[in-house]
PDB file of C-alpha atoms and ligand atoms in Angstrom:
ATOM      1  CA  MET B 126      -8.080 115.458  -0.084  1.00 84.00           C
ATOM      2  CA  ILE B 127      -9.073 112.083  -1.564  1.00 96.00           C
ATOM      3  CA  LYS B 128     -12.837 111.907  -1.460  1.00 98.00           C
ATOM      4  CA  GLN B 129     -13.701 109.547  -4.308  1.00 98.00           C
ATOM      5  CA  ALA B 130     -13.116 105.812  -4.667  1.00 98.00           C
ATOM      6  CA  ILE B 131     -13.825 103.494  -7.565  1.00 98.00           C
ATOM      7  CA  ILE B 132     -14.463  99.747  -7.367  1.00 98.00           C
ATOM      8  CA  PRO B 133     -14.266  97.629 -10.545  1.00 98.00           C
ATOM      9  CA  LEU B 134     -16.917  94.905 -10.322  1.00 98.00           C
ATOM     10  CA  ALA B 135     -17.525  94.000 -13.950  1.00 98.00           C
ATOM     11  CA  GLY B 136     -15.205  90.963 -14.176  1.00 96.00           C
ATOM     12  CA  LEU B 137     -16.479  87.454 -14.834  1.00 96.00           C
ATOM     13  CA  GLY B 138     -15.135  85.795 -11.697  1.00 96.00           C
ATOM     14  CA  THR B 139     -14.233  82.594 -13.544  1.00 96.00           C
ATOM     15  CA  ARG B 140     -12.065  81.339 -10.673  1.00 96.00           C
ATOM     16  CA  LEU B 141     -15.165  81.058  -8.521  1.00 96.00           C
ATOM     17  CA  LEU B 142     -17.276  79.121 -11.017  1.00 96.00           C
ATOM     18  CA  PRO B 143     -19.821  77.572 -10.767  1.00 95.00           C
ATOM     19  CA  LEU B 144     -20.949  80.037  -8.042  1.00 94.00           C
ATOM     20  CA  THR B 145     -20.340  83.025 -10.324  1.00 95.00           C
ATOM     21  CA  SER B 146     -22.445  81.576 -13.142  1.00 95.00           C
ATOM     22  CA  VAL B 147     -25.492  82.910 -11.276  1.00 95.00           C
ATOM     23  CA  PHE B 148     -24.110  85.073  -8.465  1.00 95.00           C
ATOM     24  CA  ALA B 149     -21.897  88.176  -8.171  1.00 97.00           C
ATOM     25  CA  LYS B 150     -18.784  87.020  -6.285  1.00 96.00           C
ATOM     26  CA  GLU B 151     -18.548  90.371  -4.483  1.00 97.00           C
ATOM     27  CA  LEU B 152     -21.836  89.644  -2.714  1.00 97.00           C
ATOM     28  CA  LEU B 153     -20.769  86.199  -1.514  1.00 96.00           C
ATOM     29  CA  PRO B 154     -20.812  86.236   2.287  1.00 96.00           C
ATOM     30  CA  ILE B 155     -17.556  86.172   4.200  1.00 96.00           C
ATOM     31  CA  ASN B 156     -18.377  85.280   7.783  1.00 95.00           C
ATOM     32  CA  GLY B 157     -21.984  86.358   7.211  1.00 93.00           C
ATOM     33  CA  LYS B 158     -21.346  89.673   5.451  1.00 95.00           C
ATOM     34  CA  PRO B 159     -20.916  90.299   1.699  1.00 97.00           C
ATOM     35  CA  GLY B 160     -17.252  90.721   0.774  1.00 97.00           C
ATOM     36  CA  LEU B 161     -18.102  94.064  -0.837  1.00 98.00           C
ATOM     37  CA  GLU B 162     -19.329  95.513   2.475  1.00 97.00           C
ATOM     38  CA  TYR B 163     -15.857  95.057   4.022  1.00 98.00           C
ATOM     39  CA  ILE B 164     -14.492  97.142   1.151  1.00 98.00           C
ATOM     40  CA  LEU B 165     -17.192  99.806   1.619  1.00 98.00           C
ATOM     41  CA  ASP B 166     -16.483 100.003   5.345  1.00 97.00           C
ATOM     42  CA  GLU B 167     -12.770 100.457   4.616  1.00 98.00           C
ATOM     43  CA  CYS B 168     -13.610 103.367   2.274  1.00 98.00           C
ATOM     44  CA  VAL B 169     -15.976 105.110   4.677  1.00 97.00           C
ATOM     45  CA  GLU B 170     -13.526 104.768   7.561  1.00 98.00           C
ATOM     46  CA  ALA B 171     -10.808 106.250   5.336  1.00 98.00           C
ATOM     47  CA  GLY B 172     -12.914 109.375   4.761  1.00 97.00           C
ATOM     48  CA  ILE B 173     -14.208 108.565   1.265  1.00 98.00           C
ATOM     49  CA  GLU B 174     -17.424 110.442   0.447  1.00 98.00           C
ATOM     50  CA  GLU B 175     -18.330 109.012  -2.960  1.00 98.00           C
ATOM     51  CA  ILE B 176     -17.840 105.483  -4.294  1.00 98.00           C
ATOM     52  CA  ILE B 177     -18.215 104.616  -7.966  1.00 98.00           C
ATOM     53  CA  PHE B 178     -19.065 101.012  -8.807  1.00 98.00           C
ATOM     54  CA  ILE B 179     -18.165  99.755 -12.261  1.00 98.00           C
ATOM     55  CA  ILE B 180     -20.660  96.992 -12.976  1.00 98.00           C
ATOM     56  CA  SER B 181     -22.070  95.239 -16.046  1.00 97.00           C
ATOM     57  CA  LYS B 182     -25.595  94.199 -17.041  1.00 96.00           C
ATOM     58  CA  LYS B 183     -24.664  90.703 -15.850  1.00 95.00           C
ATOM     59  CA  LYS B 184     -23.751  92.120 -12.427  1.00 96.00           C
ATOM     60  CA  LYS B 185     -26.967  94.155 -12.038  1.00 96.00           C
ATOM     61  CA  MET B 186     -27.581  92.084  -8.889  1.00 97.00           C
ATOM     62  CA  ILE B 187     -25.060  94.376  -7.153  1.00 98.00           C
ATOM     63  CA  LYS B 188     -27.187  97.449  -7.862  1.00 97.00           C
ATOM     64  CA  ASN B 189     -30.348  95.585  -6.803  1.00 96.00           C
ATOM     65  CA  TYR B 190     -28.709  94.794  -3.453  1.00 97.00           C
ATOM     66  CA  PHE B 191     -28.688  98.522  -2.647  1.00 96.00           C
ATOM     67  CA  TYR B 192     -31.987  99.418  -4.368  1.00 96.00           C
ATOM     68  CA  ASN B 193     -34.494  97.055  -2.766  1.00 94.00           C
ATOM     69  CA  ASP B 194     -36.358  99.641  -0.669  1.00 94.00           C
ATOM     70  CA  SER B 195     -39.956  98.524  -1.251  1.00 94.00           C
ATOM     71  CA  PHE B 196     -39.035  94.954  -0.270  1.00 95.00           C
ATOM     72  CA  TYR B 197     -37.392  96.094   2.996  1.00 95.00           C
ATOM     73  CA  LYS B 198     -40.241  98.476   3.828  1.00 94.00           C
ATOM     74  CA  LYS B 199     -42.815  95.711   3.375  1.00 94.00           C
ATOM     75  CA  ILE B 200     -40.889  93.231   5.538  1.00 95.00           C
ATOM     76  CA  ILE B 201     -40.093  95.771   8.276  1.00 94.00           C
ATOM     77  CA  LYS B 202     -43.760  96.835   8.457  1.00 92.00           C
ATOM     78  CA  LYS B 203     -44.765  93.205   8.991  1.00 93.00           C
ATOM     79  CA  LYS B 204     -41.943  91.984  11.225  1.00 90.00           C
ATOM     80  CA  LYS B 205     -40.397  94.979  13.021  1.00 87.00           C
ATOM     81  CA  ASP B 206     -37.254  92.884  13.456  1.00 92.00           C
ATOM     82  CA  PRO B 207     -34.451  95.165  14.837  1.00 94.00           C
ATOM     83  CA  ARG B 208     -31.771  93.215  12.961  1.00 95.00           C
ATOM     84  CA  ILE B 209     -33.510  93.763   9.613  1.00 94.00           C
ATOM     85  CA  ILE B 210     -34.132  97.435  10.466  1.00 95.00           C
ATOM     86  CA  ASN B 211     -30.426  97.903  11.205  1.00 95.00           C
ATOM     87  CA  GLU B 212     -29.357  96.127   8.017  1.00 95.00           C
ATOM     88  CA  TYR B 213     -31.701  98.307   5.978  1.00 96.00           C
ATOM     89  CA  LYS B 214     -30.363 101.478   7.640  1.00 96.00           C
ATOM     90  CA  LYS B 215     -26.840 100.378   6.754  1.00 95.00           C
ATOM     91  CA  ILE B 216     -27.793  99.755   3.130  1.00 96.00           C
ATOM     92  CA  LEU B 217     -29.454 103.194   2.920  1.00 96.00           C
ATOM     93  CA  LYS B 218     -26.254 104.805   4.199  1.00 96.00           C
ATOM     94  CA  TYR B 219     -24.153 103.041   1.559  1.00 96.00           C
ATOM     95  CA  LYS B 220     -26.685 103.817  -1.172  1.00 96.00           C
ATOM     96  CA  LYS B 221     -26.377 107.547  -0.539  1.00 97.00           C
ATOM     97  CA  ILE B 222     -22.707 107.543  -1.517  1.00 98.00           C
ATOM     98  CA  ILE B 223     -22.648 104.964  -4.341  1.00 98.00           C
ATOM     99  CA  LYS B 224     -22.810 105.768  -8.056  1.00 98.00           C
ATOM    100  CA  PHE B 225     -22.865 103.242 -10.886  1.00 98.00           C
ATOM    101  CA  VAL B 226     -21.182 103.156 -14.275  1.00 98.00           C
ATOM    102  CA  TYR B 227     -21.273 100.285 -16.759  1.00 98.00           C
ATOM    103  CA  GLN B 228     -18.638  98.222 -18.507  1.00 97.00           C
ATOM    104  CA  ASN B 229     -20.599  95.582 -20.383  1.00 91.00           C
ATOM    105  CA  LYS B 230     -17.606  93.855 -21.960  1.00 96.00           C
ATOM    106  CA  PRO B 231     -14.859  92.810 -19.533  1.00 96.00           C
ATOM    107  CA  LEU B 232     -11.981  94.235 -21.576  1.00 97.00           C
ATOM    108  CA  GLY B 233      -9.726  94.575 -18.530  1.00 97.00           C
ATOM    109  CA  THR B 234      -9.212  96.652 -15.372  1.00 97.00           C
ATOM    110  CA  GLY B 235      -7.819  99.598 -17.366  1.00 98.00           C
ATOM    111  CA  ASP B 236     -10.941  99.744 -19.497  1.00 98.00           C
ATOM    112  CA  ALA B 237     -13.077  99.509 -16.333  1.00 98.00           C
ATOM    113  CA  VAL B 238     -11.276 102.512 -14.811  1.00 98.00           C
ATOM    114  CA  LEU B 239     -11.751 104.531 -18.013  1.00 98.00           C
ATOM    115  CA  ARG B 240     -15.550 104.235 -17.584  1.00 98.00           C
ATOM    116  CA  THR B 241     -15.324 106.494 -14.499  1.00 98.00           C
ATOM    117  CA  GLU B 242     -13.512 109.376 -16.215  1.00 98.00           C
ATOM    118  CA  LYS B 243     -16.440 111.805 -16.336  1.00 98.00           C
ATOM    119  CA  LEU B 244     -17.195 111.364 -12.637  1.00 98.00           C
ATOM    120  CA  ILE B 245     -13.704 111.894 -11.216  1.00 98.00           C
ATOM    121  CA  LYS B 246     -13.326 115.415  -9.813  1.00 97.00           C
ATOM    122  CA  ASP B 247     -10.010 115.708  -7.973  1.00 96.00           C
ATOM    123  CA  LYS B 248      -6.342 115.222  -8.855  1.00 97.00           C
ATOM    124  CA  TYR B 249      -6.193 111.820  -7.121  1.00 98.00           C
ATOM    125  CA  PHE B 250      -8.742 109.049  -6.503  1.00 98.00           C
ATOM    126  CA  LEU B 251      -8.673 105.702  -4.745  1.00 98.00           C
ATOM    127  CA  MET B 252      -9.276 102.354  -6.450  1.00 98.00           C
ATOM    128  CA  LEU B 253      -9.984  99.155  -4.526  1.00 98.00           C
ATOM    129  CA  LEU B 254     -10.126  95.688  -6.068  1.00 98.00           C
ATOM    130  CA  PRO B 255     -12.756  93.809  -4.095  1.00 98.00           C
ATOM    131  CA  ASP B 256     -11.041  90.402  -4.380  1.00 96.00           C
ATOM    132  CA  ASP B 257      -8.274  91.748  -2.166  1.00 97.00           C
ATOM    133  CA  LEU B 258      -9.365  92.119   1.434  1.00 97.00           C
ATOM    134  CA  ILE B 259      -6.938  93.660   3.883  1.00 98.00           C
ATOM    135  CA  ILE B 260      -7.912  93.208   7.504  1.00 97.00           C
ATOM    136  CA  LYS B 261      -6.589  94.427  10.870  1.00 96.00           C
ATOM    137  CA  LYS B 262      -5.378  97.790   9.486  1.00 97.00           C
ATOM    138  CA  ASN B 263      -7.113 100.218   7.157  1.00 98.00           C
ATOM    139  CA  CYS B 264      -4.813 100.160   4.136  1.00 98.00           C
ATOM    140  CA  SER B 265      -6.746 102.862   2.226  1.00 98.00           C
ATOM    141  CA  LYS B 266      -6.524 105.232   5.190  1.00 98.00           C
ATOM    142  CA  ASP B 267      -2.754 104.720   5.463  1.00 98.00           C
ATOM    143  CA  MET B 268      -2.283 105.215   1.717  1.00 98.00           C
ATOM    144  CA  ILE B 269      -4.303 108.440   1.723  1.00 98.00           C
ATOM    145  CA  LYS B 270      -1.996 109.766   4.466  1.00 97.00           C
ATOM    146  CA  ILE B 271       1.072 108.911   2.356  1.00 97.00           C
ATOM    147  CA  CYS B 272      -0.427 110.551  -0.742  1.00 97.00           C
ATOM    148  CA  LYS B 273      -1.139 113.678   1.258  1.00 96.00           C
ATOM    149  CA  LYS B 274       2.395 113.834   2.660  1.00 96.00           C
ATOM    150  CA  GLN B 275       4.353 112.897  -0.472  1.00 95.00           C
ATOM    151  CA  LYS B 276       1.919 114.352  -3.047  1.00 96.00           C
ATOM    152  CA  THR B 277       2.254 111.248  -5.240  1.00 97.00           C
ATOM    153  CA  SER B 278       0.317 108.202  -6.358  1.00 98.00           C
ATOM    154  CA  VAL B 279       0.503 105.149  -4.100  1.00 98.00           C
ATOM    155  CA  MET B 280      -0.038 101.400  -4.607  1.00 98.00           C
ATOM    156  CA  ALA B 281      -0.328  98.761  -1.900  1.00 98.00           C
ATOM    157  CA  SER B 282       2.334  96.098  -2.094  1.00 98.00           C
ATOM    158  CA  MET B 283       3.534  92.874  -0.539  1.00 97.00           C
ATOM    159  CA  LYS B 284       6.144  90.253  -1.262  1.00 96.00           C
ATOM    160  CA  VAL B 285       4.838  87.117  -3.000  1.00 96.00           C
ATOM    161  CA  SER B 286       6.550  83.813  -3.579  1.00 95.00           C
ATOM    162  CA  LYS B 287       8.818  83.851  -6.647  1.00 94.00           C
ATOM    163  CA  SER B 288       6.933  80.938  -8.208  1.00 94.00           C
ATOM    164  CA  ASN B 289       3.732  83.026  -8.144  1.00 92.00           C
ATOM    165  CA  VAL B 290       4.918  86.297  -9.727  1.00 96.00           C
ATOM    166  CA  SER B 291       3.004  85.673 -12.969  1.00 95.00           C
ATOM    167  CA  ARG B 292      -0.307  86.183 -11.111  1.00 93.00           C
ATOM    168  CA  TRP B 293       0.475  89.788 -10.201  1.00 95.00           C
ATOM    169  CA  GLY B 294       1.698  93.187 -11.265  1.00 96.00           C
ATOM    170  CA  ILE B 295       5.359  93.172 -10.159  1.00 97.00           C
ATOM    171  CA  PHE B 296       7.480  96.264  -9.566  1.00 97.00           C
ATOM    172  CA  SER B 297      11.143  97.155  -9.188  1.00 96.00           C
ATOM    173  CA  ILE B 298      12.303  99.716  -6.654  1.00 96.00           C
ATOM    174  CA  ASN B 299      14.052 102.967  -7.465  1.00 95.00           C
ATOM    175  CA  ARG B 300      14.796 103.925  -3.849  1.00 95.00           C
ATOM    176  CA  LYS B 301      13.539 103.421  -0.328  1.00 95.00           C
ATOM    177  CA  ILE B 302      11.628 106.328   1.245  1.00 95.00           C
ATOM    178  CA  ASP B 303      11.273 104.730   4.677  1.00 95.00           C
ATOM    179  CA  LYS B 304      10.751 101.261   6.187  1.00 94.00           C
ATOM    180  CA  ASN B 305       7.416 100.635   4.435  1.00 96.00           C
ATOM    181  CA  ASN B 306       7.470 102.934   1.407  1.00 97.00           C
ATOM    182  CA  PHE B 307       9.449 102.745  -1.838  1.00 96.00           C
ATOM    183  CA  LEU B 308       9.659 104.811  -4.963  1.00 97.00           C
ATOM    184  CA  ILE B 309       8.777 102.542  -7.881  1.00 97.00           C
ATOM    185  CA  LYS B 310      11.119 102.320 -10.859  1.00 97.00           C
ATOM    186  CA  ASP B 311       9.014 100.125 -13.152  1.00 97.00           C
ATOM    187  CA  VAL B 312       5.998  97.824 -12.998  1.00 97.00           C
ATOM    188  CA  ILE B 313       5.146  94.841 -15.194  1.00 96.00           C
ATOM    189  CA  GLU B 314       1.812  93.051 -15.392  1.00 96.00           C
ATOM    190  CA  LYS B 315       1.987  89.288 -14.807  1.00 95.00           C
ATOM    191  CA  PRO B 316       5.655  88.735 -15.760  1.00 96.00           C
ATOM    192  CA  SER B 317       7.149  85.291 -16.263  1.00 95.00           C
ATOM    193  CA  ILE B 318       9.399  84.044 -13.441  1.00 95.00           C
ATOM    194  CA  ILE B 319      12.470  84.856 -15.568  1.00 94.00           C
ATOM    195  CA  SER B 320      11.420  88.371 -16.591  1.00 94.00           C
ATOM    196  CA  ALA B 321      10.068  89.436 -13.158  1.00 95.00           C
ATOM    197  CA  PRO B 322      12.207  92.300 -11.793  1.00 94.00           C
ATOM    198  CA  SER B 323      11.478  91.269  -8.162  1.00 95.00           C
ATOM    199  CA  ASN B 324       8.830  89.545  -6.089  1.00 96.00           C
ATOM    200  CA  ASN B 325       7.207  92.824  -4.944  1.00 97.00           C
ATOM    201  CA  ALA B 326       3.575  92.572  -6.035  1.00 97.00           C
ATOM    202  CA  VAL B 327       0.945  95.277  -6.381  1.00 97.00           C
ATOM    203  CA  ILE B 328      -2.140  94.479  -4.284  1.00 97.00           C
ATOM    204  CA  GLY B 329      -5.634  95.836  -4.978  1.00 97.00           C
ATOM    205  CA  ARG B 330      -5.407  99.332  -3.479  1.00 98.00           C
ATOM    206  CA  TYR B 331      -4.304 102.198  -5.691  1.00 98.00           C
ATOM    207  CA  ILE B 332      -4.268 105.965  -5.380  1.00 98.00           C
ATOM    208  CA  LEU B 333      -4.261 107.013  -9.007  1.00 98.00           C
ATOM    209  CA  PRO B 334      -3.789 110.430 -10.592  1.00 98.00           C
ATOM    210  CA  LYS B 335      -6.460 111.843 -12.859  1.00 97.00           C
ATOM    211  CA  SER B 336      -3.804 111.955 -15.594  1.00 97.00           C
ATOM    212  CA  ILE B 337      -4.139 108.153 -15.901  1.00 98.00           C
ATOM    213  CA  PHE B 338      -7.203 108.651 -18.127  1.00 98.00           C
ATOM    214  CA  LYS B 339      -5.119 110.171 -20.932  1.00 98.00           C
ATOM    215  CA  LYS B 340      -2.914 107.077 -20.917  1.00 97.00           C
ATOM    216  CA  LEU B 341      -5.876 104.684 -20.687  1.00 98.00           C
ATOM    217  CA  LYS B 342      -7.462 106.171 -23.789  1.00 97.00           C
ATOM    218  CA  LYS B 343      -4.381 105.223 -25.784  1.00 97.00           C
ATOM    219  CA  GLN B 344      -3.662 101.946 -23.983  1.00 96.00           C
ATOM    220  CA  LYS B 345      -3.366  98.886 -26.222  1.00 95.00           C
ATOM    221  CA  PRO B 346      -4.410  95.455 -24.891  1.00 96.00           C
ATOM    222  CA  GLY B 347      -1.569  93.697 -23.049  1.00 95.00           C
ATOM    223  CA  LYS B 348      -1.241  90.292 -21.329  1.00 93.00           C
ATOM    224  CA  GLY B 349      -4.158  87.993 -22.151  1.00 93.00           C
ATOM    225  CA  GLY B 350      -5.571  90.579 -24.595  1.00 96.00           C
ATOM    226  CA  GLU B 351      -6.853  92.770 -21.711  1.00 96.00           C
ATOM    227  CA  ILE B 352      -6.348  96.481 -21.093  1.00 97.00           C
ATOM    228  CA  HIS B 353      -4.498  96.509 -17.787  1.00 97.00           C
ATOM    229  CA  ILE B 354      -4.310  99.460 -15.422  1.00 97.00           C
ATOM    230  CA  THR B 355      -0.697  98.427 -14.707  1.00 97.00           C
ATOM    231  CA  ASP B 356       0.326  99.145 -18.318  1.00 97.00           C
ATOM    232  CA  SER B 357      -0.941 102.739 -18.087  1.00 98.00           C
ATOM    233  CA  ILE B 358       0.743 103.189 -14.687  1.00 98.00           C
ATOM    234  CA  ARG B 359       3.965 102.028 -16.349  1.00 97.00           C
ATOM    235  CA  GLU B 360       3.550 104.701 -19.032  1.00 97.00           C
ATOM    236  CA  LEU B 361       3.052 107.390 -16.378  1.00 98.00           C
ATOM    237  CA  ILE B 362       6.188 106.242 -14.528  1.00 98.00           C
ATOM    238  CA  LYS B 363       8.136 106.419 -17.815  1.00 97.00           C
ATOM    239  CA  ASP B 364       6.950 110.034 -18.154  1.00 97.00           C
ATOM    240  CA  GLY B 365       8.441 110.781 -14.731  1.00 96.00           C
ATOM    241  CA  LYS B 366       5.267 110.551 -12.610  1.00 97.00           C
ATOM    242  CA  LYS B 367       6.053 109.273  -9.108  1.00 97.00           C
ATOM    243  CA  PHE B 368       4.386 106.143  -7.702  1.00 98.00           C
ATOM    244  CA  ILE B 369       5.054 104.883  -4.197  1.00 98.00           C
ATOM    245  CA  GLY B 370       4.820 101.200  -3.301  1.00 98.00           C
ATOM    246  CA  HIS B 371       3.388 100.979   0.222  1.00 98.00           C
ATOM    247  CA  LYS B 372       4.092  97.794   2.166  1.00 97.00           C
ATOM    248  CA  PHE B 373       0.788  97.622   4.023  1.00 97.00           C
ATOM    249  CA  LEU B 374       0.578  96.575   7.650  1.00 95.00           C
ATOM    250  CA  GLY B 375      -2.686  94.601   7.661  1.00 95.00           C
ATOM    251  CA  LYS B 376      -3.281  90.993   6.717  1.00 97.00           C
ATOM    252  CA  TYR B 377      -4.034  90.161   3.092  1.00 97.00           C
ATOM    253  CA  LEU B 378      -6.891  87.817   2.178  1.00 97.00           C
ATOM    254  CA  ASP B 379      -7.434  86.675  -1.405  1.00 95.00           C
ATOM    255  CA  CYS B 380     -11.173  86.284  -2.008  1.00 95.00           C
ATOM    256  CA  GLY B 381     -10.955  85.782  -5.769  1.00 95.00           C
ATOM    257  CA  SER B 382     -10.047  82.083  -5.708  1.00 95.00           C
ATOM    258  CA  LEU B 383     -12.056  79.322  -4.077  1.00 95.00           C
ATOM    259  CA  ASN B 384      -9.332  78.306  -1.625  1.00 95.00           C
ATOM    260  CA  GLY B 385      -8.654  81.928  -0.712  1.00 96.00           C
ATOM    261  CA  TYR B 386     -12.356  82.645  -0.306  1.00 96.00           C
ATOM    262  CA  ILE B 387     -12.776  79.750   2.127  1.00 96.00           C
ATOM    263  CA  LYS B 388      -9.669  80.779   4.094  1.00 96.00           C
ATOM    264  CA  SER B 389     -10.888  84.406   4.257  1.00 97.00           C
ATOM    265  CA  GLY B 390     -14.050  83.328   6.066  1.00 96.00           C
ATOM    266  CA  ILE B 391     -11.991  81.390   8.610  1.00 96.00           C
ATOM    267  CA  GLU B 392      -9.555  84.292   9.193  1.00 96.00           C
ATOM    268  CA  ILE B 393     -12.315  86.873   9.608  1.00 96.00           C
ATOM    269  CA  SER B 394     -14.243  84.645  12.010  1.00 95.00           C
ATOM    270  CA  LYS B 395     -11.184  84.759  14.314  1.00 93.00           C
ATOM    271  CA  LEU B 396     -11.227  88.579  14.589  1.00 89.00           C
TER     272      LEU B 396
HETATM  273  P1  LIG H 436      -9.709  89.930 -11.965  1.00 84.64           P
HETATM  274  O1  LIG H 436      -9.302  89.627 -13.360  1.00 84.64           O
HETATM  275  O2  LIG H 436      -8.754  89.599 -10.881  1.00 84.64           O
HETATM  276  O3  LIG H 436     -11.065  89.207 -11.592  1.00 84.64           O
HETATM  277  O4  LIG H 436     -10.094  91.456 -11.882  1.00 84.64           O
HETATM  278  P2  LIG H 436     -12.240  88.617 -12.457  1.00 84.64           P
HETATM  279  O5  LIG H 436     -12.059  88.866 -13.908  1.00 84.64           O
HETATM  280  O6  LIG H 436     -13.513  89.091 -11.864  1.00 84.64           O
HETATM  281  O7  LIG H 436     -12.171  87.094 -12.070  1.00 84.64           O
HETATM  282  P3  LIG H 436     -11.470  85.803 -12.711  1.00 84.64           P
HETATM  283  O8  LIG H 436     -10.014  86.158 -12.852  1.00 84.64           O
HETATM  284  O9  LIG H 436     -12.163  85.534 -13.995  1.00 84.64           O
HETATM  285  O10 LIG H 436     -11.712  84.771 -11.666  1.00 84.64           O
HETATM  286  C1  LIG H 436      -9.853  92.257 -10.746  1.00 84.64           C
HETATM  287  C2  LIG H 436     -11.059  93.145 -10.497  1.00 84.64           C
HETATM  288  O11 LIG H 436     -11.344  93.932 -11.630  1.00 84.64           O
HETATM  289  C3  LIG H 436     -12.677  93.757 -12.072  1.00 84.64           C
HETATM  290  C4  LIG H 436     -13.140  92.438 -11.478  1.00 84.64           C
HETATM  291  O12 LIG H 436     -14.557  92.467 -11.263  1.00 84.64           O
HETATM  292  C5  LIG H 436     -12.341  92.358 -10.196  1.00 84.64           C
HETATM  293  O13 LIG H 436     -13.002  93.030  -9.159  1.00 84.64           O
HETATM  294  N1  LIG H 436     -12.701  93.788 -13.545  1.00 84.64           N
HETATM  295  C6  LIG H 436     -11.864  92.981 -14.250  1.00 84.64           C
HETATM  296  C7  LIG H 436     -13.562  94.659 -14.185  1.00 84.64           C
HETATM  297  O14 LIG H 436     -14.333  95.400 -13.562  1.00 84.64           O
HETATM  298  N2  LIG H 436     -13.559  94.667 -15.553  1.00 84.64           N
HETATM  299  C8  LIG H 436     -12.737  93.893 -16.280  1.00 84.64           C
HETATM  300  O15 LIG H 436     -12.782  93.974 -17.531  1.00 84.64           O
HETATM  301  C9  LIG H 436     -11.865  93.020 -15.610  1.00 84.64           C
END
């Protein structure tokens, strides 16, 4: 039912400077494997057949990572190292299902999503934000099941500390569907502590409806002058479109900040 996923990768990664002045944060190794590969594995295991990367000219390194065939062939011919052969096979598998679109100015996540419009085929598609790793349980797989059953959009959610609400998209609940799923009443991008309707935050897994593109085209810049996906989701909810907040069962790791990135490596090494 949901066969396509999109991954926005065109951000500047300022929280990981100076590393990100020369390197794409999504390729930084977490316990020896690029963060992005954990996200790809989650997609493939969830049954996704096509993954669209939104990159920029500055992040061309990400495309090069998957398109380095002549280099691998030369090395493998010389060394016949089984580890390198396996890694190359894995990269070839990923490459077959990845497409690239460009967002050369980081105008916000909403603008990044809009770049994929022409490629999206079905009523719903999955979006994963690569800074947000969820381990121990495949969150995308669980969300796809919910979408299939309830025939609605779904967003991953978790409770965050009240003092931190302004880092996230925060939603209020209309009603409970079951222990881990709620119908969302409203969602606000990065609210102040006073204006936050709760401490339920949206985490980087979304099943979005194709109808989001209509809203994105009209979306004005919001917080920080960026076009946020949350603002268009809010518009859809106002129009009566249902969104479920799914309290995911895995463990959340924040790879977008330096502290979080370091902790992620430690957590994953314990698996
Ligand atoms: P973030 O705003 O959390 O990350 O975007 P960032 O901009 O990369 O990093 P900081 O905040 O400066 O440290 C969430 C995701 O959306 C992508 C980012 O690459 C990241 O994966 N993104 C963000 C885009 O693709 N385009 C944008 O215009 C903004």
